[in-house]
Amino acid sequence: MTTASIKETTNIGVSKPRVDVREKVTGAAIFTDDIQFGAGLLYARVKRSPYPHAIIKRIDTSKAKALPGVKVVVTGEDFPHRTGLYLKDRYIFARDRVRFVGEPVAGVAAISEEIAQKATDLIEVEYEVLPGVHDPVYGASPEAPLLHPDLGNYEVPNFIFPVPNTNISNHFKVRKGDVDAAWSQCAAIVEHTFRVPHVQHVPIEPHVAIAQVDGEGNITLWASSQSPFAQRNLIAKSLNMPESKIRVIAPLIGGGFGSKAGITMEAIPVAIAMKAKGHPVKFRLTREEEFFTNFVRQGLVAKIKVGCDKDGRLLAIQNEMYWDGGGYTDYGVNITRAGGYSGSGPFDCPNVKVDSMCVYTNHPVGGAYRGFGMSEVHTGIVQAMHMLSEKIGMDFAEFLKLNVVQEGDKILTGMTMHKTGIKECIDKVTQAVNWGIKEPPSAPNKRRGKGLAVMWKAPAMPPNAGSSALVKLNEDASVTVLIGGQEIGQGSFTAMAQIAAESLGVPFESVKVKGPIDTQYSPYEWQTVASRLTWSMGNAVRNAALDARKKIIDMVAEAWGEKPEDLDIKDGYVISYKTEESISLKDIVVYGIPKPDYSGWVGGPIVGSGNFMPTYVTGLDKETGQGERAVVHYTTGAQAVDLEVDLDTGQITILKAASAFDVGKAINPDLVKSQIEGGFVQGMSSAIFEEMKLVNGVMQNPSFVDYRIATTADIPKVIEAYIVEAPQDDGPWGARGVGEHPMVPTIACLANAIYDATGVRVSNPPLSAEKIYLALLDAGVVK
């Protein structure tokens, strides 16, 4: 332990806020913030830790408080309650120690961002620097420093299994069959360790939130959020106040990818606003802060061992995963759980052993990221299967079709697999890239290869995550749909409008889904995560529309003296199959229908309500991971690529990509194909370019200068998207989600293709030109 105390008075590694030209109105000294929130708007900045692990010895805020223009200064002493979605392990501001670089230590609100930043620079913090943990395998060992001594006392749900007196905040186990006994029966065995780095979501719009507390203590939060209802709940818990005192308004957001799920920076302006009642307080992350002070995708170390018989049939899978959860794992513990119950990949195997461990480290905090751990899991398990098929001398496509899970199989948790079209997905993508045909490269210095990968992913959520919806009809027969799920560019509002129109019997053009999401008025929705909205919220919207439809038909049946079963609604008209009469929905859905001779009225304003919550997900045994129903369902798919590797540079060029996913039923095929195409591009970006370079807990590349993401110039000229439809029994018309899945198999798919092209296995992303070239050099392929 380092015993010397260090006094720190600057925000090391965090850029100062810049004036946002988007907020200025050209030619006038007017800002949009002032227009909406008035001249009383305050701006927040945060004092952050420059150390990955240290005890806070002393905080002196006196100089900051004395600075003209400063209105509020707060520290962790002002907010003693912990918060967290699945594990309550963190404070809004650090209280006793800091556990990652960039952790909030104090907050300031002032009349401008510049003054607020200057005030944070004046805050003096004295630290006692402690040894850090920068590798999850080491972090899980008894030799590692203990980062959360109180882990055993943290509040968790009954499906998260922390290990007290260790750095393991969740240890999810699966034990199916007898893995140890199976190895001796295997004709071929592959063992390999895979490492997947941290990556950042990099949404176009950084995190921003504005909070205001009125004179009665009611809180309103405007936030760029995927989870307004979850945020309301978590903020209420952290401030020890009822949810009814908190209102969250979430307009359309400029990209999320999981980074705006749960709660991160949004609690900070709320906490500061509590001390500045009446003043709205705005807090916006700089791009540099966005990189490492908020959620990131967790790193993973996976030690995988797989074996099969002489015919290629899988006999054993062992997967030991160490998730780099960062300084706090309030969301990361559920990623670890999802990795555990999906840890075999989409393969049918009689003997499976999985240990999925979420490990505290002194790295940035891991949170939800598109795919929710599945890209990382499949990076290793699918490459290991490719290695195994080669070792047994079997074509990989045939190996996959022999071993992928099918309807009726008992998967690793004991759950019976539902209907799936994964074999059809394999066939579609292999046909698209001419699998099995060795095609020539475009130049002598290039090598050409093809890769293939499969995937599965279940919605990672609590067993009782619910959805609700309202369908309201207006005088002109237009329909207003109210929901609590967010539109983050995936087309959820469009899909919900389609579901409402089809269920109700009205033209799609007459249906409008209204935003922004507002917890005071919008129906409840758990979160916009887990690729679950089409399925879960779609069911709620369908039920609400059917409720409204029933009310309309019952009203007309009473007015006409007919049976409801003889009536229908088509294109905005109620029609009678018995009398062939019809009546427009206009006016009657609000004012009702007069009885004969106007002796009274039937009906009244039509509002349909609906909800949906799965009731069948069961608990899993803590020691074996076995249970009747681990998840609601799995979406499955396959991906193939045809690429070239330049031997002079290591650069890869993707000539063609093909993806196929079983979505149950495509509510909107164009949106589904867009998700498939966009998911491949994001998967390709994380596979080839992206990596948070962390050295002793400090990110070395927190800008777009050094952190590369894919651009339009990198996108393959040909991306083919295929839709497979094996209906889900409880989805609207059989639909399942597909938002995250298209990027899940991409890393493994590209790595397999690079191997096919060069004969050299580059197993760990990023699969950069430099890494590939050096691997070719080491293997003697190039000199």
PDB file of N, CA, C and O in Angstrom, residues 181-222:
ATOM      1  N   ALA A 181     -15.687 -36.206 -16.894  1.00  0.00           N
ATOM      2  CA  ALA A 181     -15.681 -37.581 -17.394  1.00  0.00           C
ATOM      3  C   ALA A 181     -15.751 -37.640 -18.918  1.00  0.00           C
ATOM      4  O   ALA A 181     -15.349 -38.644 -19.527  1.00  0.00           O
ATOM      5  N   ALA A 182     -16.230 -36.564 -19.531  1.00  0.00           N
ATOM      6  CA  ALA A 182     -16.447 -36.582 -20.982  1.00  0.00           C
ATOM      7  C   ALA A 182     -15.160 -36.444 -21.781  1.00  0.00           C
ATOM      8  O   ALA A 182     -15.078 -36.896 -22.934  1.00  0.00           O
ATOM      9  N   TRP A 183     -14.134 -35.819 -21.204  1.00  0.00           N
ATOM     10  CA  TRP A 183     -12.925 -35.550 -21.994  1.00  0.00           C
ATOM     11  C   TRP A 183     -12.278 -36.832 -22.515  1.00  0.00           C
ATOM     12  O   TRP A 183     -11.754 -36.865 -23.630  1.00  0.00           O
ATOM     13  N   SER A 184     -12.323 -37.880 -21.737  1.00  0.00           N
ATOM     14  CA  SER A 184     -11.677 -39.130 -22.162  1.00  0.00           C
ATOM     15  C   SER A 184     -12.398 -39.784 -23.338  1.00  0.00           C
ATOM     16  O   SER A 184     -11.833 -40.632 -24.027  1.00  0.00           O
ATOM     17  N   GLN A 185     -13.642 -39.365 -23.581  1.00  0.00           N
ATOM     18  CA  GLN A 185     -14.417 -39.928 -24.687  1.00  0.00           C
ATOM     19  C   GLN A 185     -14.249 -39.126 -25.985  1.00  0.00           C
ATOM     20  O   GLN A 185     -14.754 -39.525 -27.030  1.00  0.00           O
ATOM     21  N   CYS A 186     -13.547 -38.005 -25.904  1.00  0.00           N
ATOM     22  CA  CYS A 186     -13.436 -37.102 -27.055  1.00  0.00           C
ATOM     23  C   CYS A 186     -12.340 -37.553 -28.018  1.00  0.00           C
ATOM     24  O   CYS A 186     -11.230 -37.920 -27.601  1.00  0.00           O
ATOM     25  N   ALA A 187     -12.635 -37.488 -29.296  1.00  0.00           N
ATOM     26  CA  ALA A 187     -11.627 -37.774 -30.326  1.00  0.00           C
ATOM     27  C   ALA A 187     -10.774 -36.555 -30.616  1.00  0.00           C
ATOM     28  O   ALA A 187      -9.656 -36.672 -31.121  1.00  0.00           O
ATOM     29  N   ALA A 188     -11.304 -35.370 -30.322  1.00  0.00           N
ATOM     30  CA  ALA A 188     -10.552 -34.133 -30.533  1.00  0.00           C
ATOM     31  C   ALA A 188     -10.948 -33.140 -29.450  1.00  0.00           C
ATOM     32  O   ALA A 188     -12.113 -33.053 -29.049  1.00  0.00           O
ATOM     33  N   ILE A 189      -9.947 -32.402 -28.974  1.00  0.00           N
ATOM     34  CA  ILE A 189     -10.152 -31.405 -27.919  1.00  0.00           C
ATOM     35  C   ILE A 189      -9.401 -30.131 -28.307  1.00  0.00           C
ATOM     36  O   ILE A 189      -8.271 -30.199 -28.816  1.00  0.00           O
ATOM     37  N   VAL A 190     -10.012 -29.005 -28.066  1.00  0.00           N
ATOM     38  CA  VAL A 190      -9.373 -27.701 -28.288  1.00  0.00           C
ATOM     39  C   VAL A 190      -9.454 -26.905 -26.995  1.00  0.00           C
ATOM     40  O   VAL A 190     -10.518 -26.846 -26.351  1.00  0.00           O
ATOM     41  N   GLU A 191      -8.343 -26.297 -26.616  1.00  0.00           N
ATOM     42  CA  GLU A 191      -8.286 -25.389 -25.472  1.00  0.00           C
ATOM     43  C   GLU A 191      -7.664 -24.084 -25.925  1.00  0.00           C
ATOM     44  O   GLU A 191      -6.631 -24.081 -26.616  1.00  0.00           O
ATOM     45  N   HIS A 192      -8.272 -22.970 -25.540  1.00  0.00           N
ATOM     46  CA  HIS A 192      -7.722 -21.673 -25.936  1.00  0.00           C
ATOM     47  C   HIS A 192      -8.240 -20.603 -24.984  1.00  0.00           C
ATOM     48  O   HIS A 192      -9.371 -20.692 -24.494  1.00  0.00           O
ATOM     49  N   THR A 193      -7.425 -19.586 -24.765  1.00  0.00           N
ATOM     50  CA  THR A 193      -7.828 -18.427 -23.967  1.00  0.00           C
ATOM     51  C   THR A 193      -8.024 -17.233 -24.895  1.00  0.00           C
ATOM     52  O   THR A 193      -7.151 -16.922 -25.707  1.00  0.00           O
ATOM     53  N   PHE A 194      -9.149 -16.584 -24.768  1.00  0.00           N
ATOM     54  CA  PHE A 194      -9.499 -15.437 -25.605  1.00  0.00           C
ATOM     55  C   PHE A 194      -9.608 -14.185 -24.731  1.00  0.00           C
ATOM     56  O   PHE A 194     -10.088 -14.254 -23.592  1.00  0.00           O
ATOM     57  N   ARG A 195      -9.175 -13.068 -25.295  1.00  0.00           N
ATOM     58  CA  ARG A 195      -9.282 -11.787 -24.596  1.00  0.00           C
ATOM     59  C   ARG A 195     -10.018 -10.782 -25.480  1.00  0.00           C
ATOM     60  O   ARG A 195      -9.658 -10.604 -26.648  1.00  0.00           O
ATOM     61  N   VAL A 196     -11.029 -10.160 -24.916  1.00  0.00           N
ATOM     62  CA  VAL A 196     -11.810  -9.147 -25.621  1.00  0.00           C
ATOM     63  C   VAL A 196     -11.663  -7.833 -24.860  1.00  0.00           C
ATOM     64  O   VAL A 196     -11.919  -7.784 -23.651  1.00  0.00           O
ATOM     65  N   PRO A 197     -11.248  -6.751 -25.523  1.00  0.00           N
ATOM     66  CA  PRO A 197     -10.971  -5.502 -24.807  1.00  0.00           C
ATOM     67  C   PRO A 197     -12.242  -4.708 -24.509  1.00  0.00           C
ATOM     68  O   PRO A 197     -13.324  -4.985 -25.037  1.00  0.00           O
ATOM     69  N   HIS A 198     -12.086  -3.707 -23.648  1.00  0.00           N
ATOM     70  CA  HIS A 198     -13.151  -2.737 -23.436  1.00  0.00           C
ATOM     71  C   HIS A 198     -13.350  -1.919 -24.721  1.00  0.00           C
ATOM     72  O   HIS A 198     -12.384  -1.616 -25.431  1.00  0.00           O
ATOM     73  N   VAL A 199     -14.591  -1.578 -25.002  1.00  0.00           N
ATOM     74  CA  VAL A 199     -14.870  -0.615 -26.067  1.00  0.00           C
ATOM     75  C   VAL A 199     -15.899   0.380 -25.554  1.00  0.00           C
ATOM     76  O   VAL A 199     -16.579   0.157 -24.552  1.00  0.00           O
ATOM     77  N   GLN A 200     -16.020   1.477 -26.274  1.00  0.00           N
ATOM     78  CA  GLN A 200     -16.930   2.548 -25.890  1.00  0.00           C
ATOM     79  C   GLN A 200     -18.078   2.629 -26.891  1.00  0.00           C
ATOM     80  O   GLN A 200     -17.921   2.338 -28.073  1.00  0.00           O
ATOM     81  N   HIS A 201     -19.248   3.040 -26.421  1.00  0.00           N
ATOM     82  CA  HIS A 201     -20.439   3.126 -27.265  1.00  0.00           C
ATOM     83  C   HIS A 201     -20.346   4.246 -28.302  1.00  0.00           C
ATOM     84  O   HIS A 201     -20.929   4.137 -29.386  1.00  0.00           O
ATOM     85  N   VAL A 202     -19.698   5.323 -27.947  1.00  0.00           N
ATOM     86  CA  VAL A 202     -19.542   6.538 -28.762  1.00  0.00           C
ATOM     87  C   VAL A 202     -20.830   6.952 -29.485  1.00  0.00           C
ATOM     88  O   VAL A 202     -20.854   7.064 -30.708  1.00  0.00           O
ATOM     89  N   PRO A 203     -21.920   7.216 -28.764  1.00  0.00           N
ATOM     90  CA  PRO A 203     -23.103   7.783 -29.413  1.00  0.00           C
ATOM     91  C   PRO A 203     -22.789   9.176 -29.938  1.00  0.00           C
ATOM     92  O   PRO A 203     -21.928   9.877 -29.393  1.00  0.00           O
ATOM     93  N   ILE A 204     -23.457   9.565 -31.001  1.00  0.00           N
ATOM     94  CA  ILE A 204     -23.237  10.913 -31.548  1.00  0.00           C
ATOM     95  C   ILE A 204     -23.521  11.967 -30.490  1.00  0.00           C
ATOM     96  O   ILE A 204     -22.773  12.930 -30.331  1.00  0.00           O
ATOM     97  N   GLU A 205     -24.620  11.789 -29.769  1.00  0.00           N
ATOM     98  CA  GLU A 205     -24.991  12.724 -28.705  1.00  0.00           C
ATOM     99  C   GLU A 205     -24.406  12.241 -27.393  1.00  0.00           C
ATOM    100  O   GLU A 205     -24.727  11.145 -26.933  1.00  0.00           O
ATOM    101  N   PRO A 206     -23.558  13.030 -26.741  1.00  0.00           N
ATOM    102  CA  PRO A 206     -23.060  12.613 -25.431  1.00  0.00           C
ATOM    103  C   PRO A 206     -24.168  12.668 -24.392  1.00  0.00           C
ATOM    104  O   PRO A 206     -25.259  13.190 -24.630  1.00  0.00           O
ATOM    105  N   HIS A 207     -23.898  12.124 -23.232  1.00  0.00           N
ATOM    106  CA  HIS A 207     -24.875  12.149 -22.146  1.00  0.00           C
ATOM    107  C   HIS A 207     -25.146  13.589 -21.716  1.00  0.00           C
ATOM    108  O   HIS A 207     -24.217  14.384 -21.521  1.00  0.00           O
ATOM    109  N   VAL A 208     -26.409  13.896 -21.517  1.00  0.00           N
ATOM    110  CA  VAL A 208     -26.801  15.220 -21.027  1.00  0.00           C
ATOM    111  C   VAL A 208     -28.087  15.078 -20.243  1.00  0.00           C
ATOM    112  O   VAL A 208     -28.967  14.282 -20.604  1.00  0.00           O
ATOM    113  N   ALA A 209     -28.195  15.807 -19.160  1.00  0.00           N
ATOM    114  CA  ALA A 209     -29.395  15.762 -18.328  1.00  0.00           C
ATOM    115  C   ALA A 209     -29.575  17.106 -17.627  1.00  0.00           C
ATOM    116  O   ALA A 209     -28.605  17.791 -17.302  1.00  0.00           O
ATOM    117  N   ILE A 210     -30.826  17.466 -17.409  1.00  0.00           N
ATOM    118  CA  ILE A 210     -31.181  18.684 -16.680  1.00  0.00           C
ATOM    119  C   ILE A 210     -32.175  18.300 -15.601  1.00  0.00           C
ATOM    120  O   ILE A 210     -33.161  17.600 -15.862  1.00  0.00           O
ATOM    121  N   ALA A 211     -31.924  18.739 -14.382  1.00  0.00           N
ATOM    122  CA  ALA A 211     -32.797  18.420 -13.253  1.00  0.00           C
ATOM    123  C   ALA A 211     -33.261  19.690 -12.576  1.00  0.00           C
ATOM    124  O   ALA A 211     -32.528  20.690 -12.516  1.00  0.00           O
ATOM    125  N   GLN A 212     -34.482  19.651 -12.057  1.00  0.00           N
ATOM    126  CA  GLN A 212     -35.039  20.793 -11.328  1.00  0.00           C
ATOM    127  C   GLN A 212     -35.875  20.272 -10.164  1.00  0.00           C
ATOM    128  O   GLN A 212     -36.626  19.302 -10.310  1.00  0.00           O
ATOM    129  N   VAL A 213     -35.736  20.916  -9.017  1.00  0.00           N
ATOM    130  CA  VAL A 213     -36.492  20.553  -7.828  1.00  0.00           C
ATOM    131  C   VAL A 213     -37.353  21.743  -7.446  1.00  0.00           C
ATOM    132  O   VAL A 213     -36.842  22.861  -7.275  1.00  0.00           O
ATOM    133  N   ASP A 214     -38.668  21.524  -7.319  1.00  0.00           N
ATOM    134  CA  ASP A 214     -39.544  22.644  -6.988  1.00  0.00           C
ATOM    135  C   ASP A 214     -39.610  22.851  -5.481  1.00  0.00           C
ATOM    136  O   ASP A 214     -38.958  22.134  -4.700  1.00  0.00           O
ATOM    137  N   GLY A 215     -40.413  23.814  -5.065  1.00  0.00           N
ATOM    138  CA  GLY A 215     -40.479  24.173  -3.657  1.00  0.00           C
ATOM    139  C   GLY A 215     -41.037  23.090  -2.763  1.00  0.00           C
ATOM    140  O   GLY A 215     -40.826  23.110  -1.547  1.00  0.00           O
ATOM    141  N   GLU A 216     -41.777  22.141  -3.346  1.00  0.00           N
ATOM    142  CA  GLU A 216     -42.322  21.040  -2.566  1.00  0.00           C
ATOM    143  C   GLU A 216     -41.447  19.793  -2.623  1.00  0.00           C
ATOM    144  O   GLU A 216     -41.831  18.732  -2.135  1.00  0.00           O
ATOM    145  N   GLY A 217     -40.289  19.933  -3.231  1.00  0.00           N
ATOM    146  CA  GLY A 217     -39.359  18.811  -3.289  1.00  0.00           C
ATOM    147  C   GLY A 217     -39.608  17.851  -4.413  1.00  0.00           C
ATOM    148  O   GLY A 217     -38.989  16.777  -4.465  1.00  0.00           O
ATOM    149  N   ASN A 218     -40.485  18.191  -5.364  1.00  0.00           N
ATOM    150  CA  ASN A 218     -40.718  17.343  -6.524  1.00  0.00           C
ATOM    151  C   ASN A 218     -39.593  17.533  -7.543  1.00  0.00           C
ATOM    152  O   ASN A 218     -39.195  18.661  -7.836  1.00  0.00           O
ATOM    153  N   ILE A 219     -39.113  16.427  -8.072  1.00  0.00           N
ATOM    154  CA  ILE A 219     -37.974  16.458  -8.992  1.00  0.00           C
ATOM    155  C   ILE A 219     -38.454  16.194 -10.411  1.00  0.00           C
ATOM    156  O   ILE A 219     -39.209  15.261 -10.657  1.00  0.00           O
ATOM    157  N   THR A 220     -37.983  17.019 -11.355  1.00  0.00           N
ATOM    158  CA  THR A 220     -38.171  16.747 -12.774  1.00  0.00           C
ATOM    159  C   THR A 220     -36.796  16.606 -13.411  1.00  0.00           C
ATOM    160  O   THR A 220     -35.936  17.464 -13.229  1.00  0.00           O
ATOM    161  N   LEU A 221     -36.625  15.517 -14.134  1.00  0.00           N
ATOM    162  CA  LEU A 221     -35.354  15.243 -14.808  1.00  0.00           C
ATOM    163  C   LEU A 221     -35.610  15.095 -16.294  1.00  0.00           C
ATOM    164  O   LEU A 221     -36.430  14.278 -16.711  1.00  0.00           O
ATOM    165  N   TRP A 222     -34.934  15.916 -17.093  1.00  0.00           N
ATOM    166  CA  TRP A 222     -34.932  15.759 -18.547  1.00  0.00           C
ATOM    167  C   TRP A 222     -33.629  15.064 -18.897  1.00  0.00           C
ATOM    168  O   TRP A 222     -32.541  15.567 -18.594  1.00  0.00           O
TER     169      TRP A 222
END
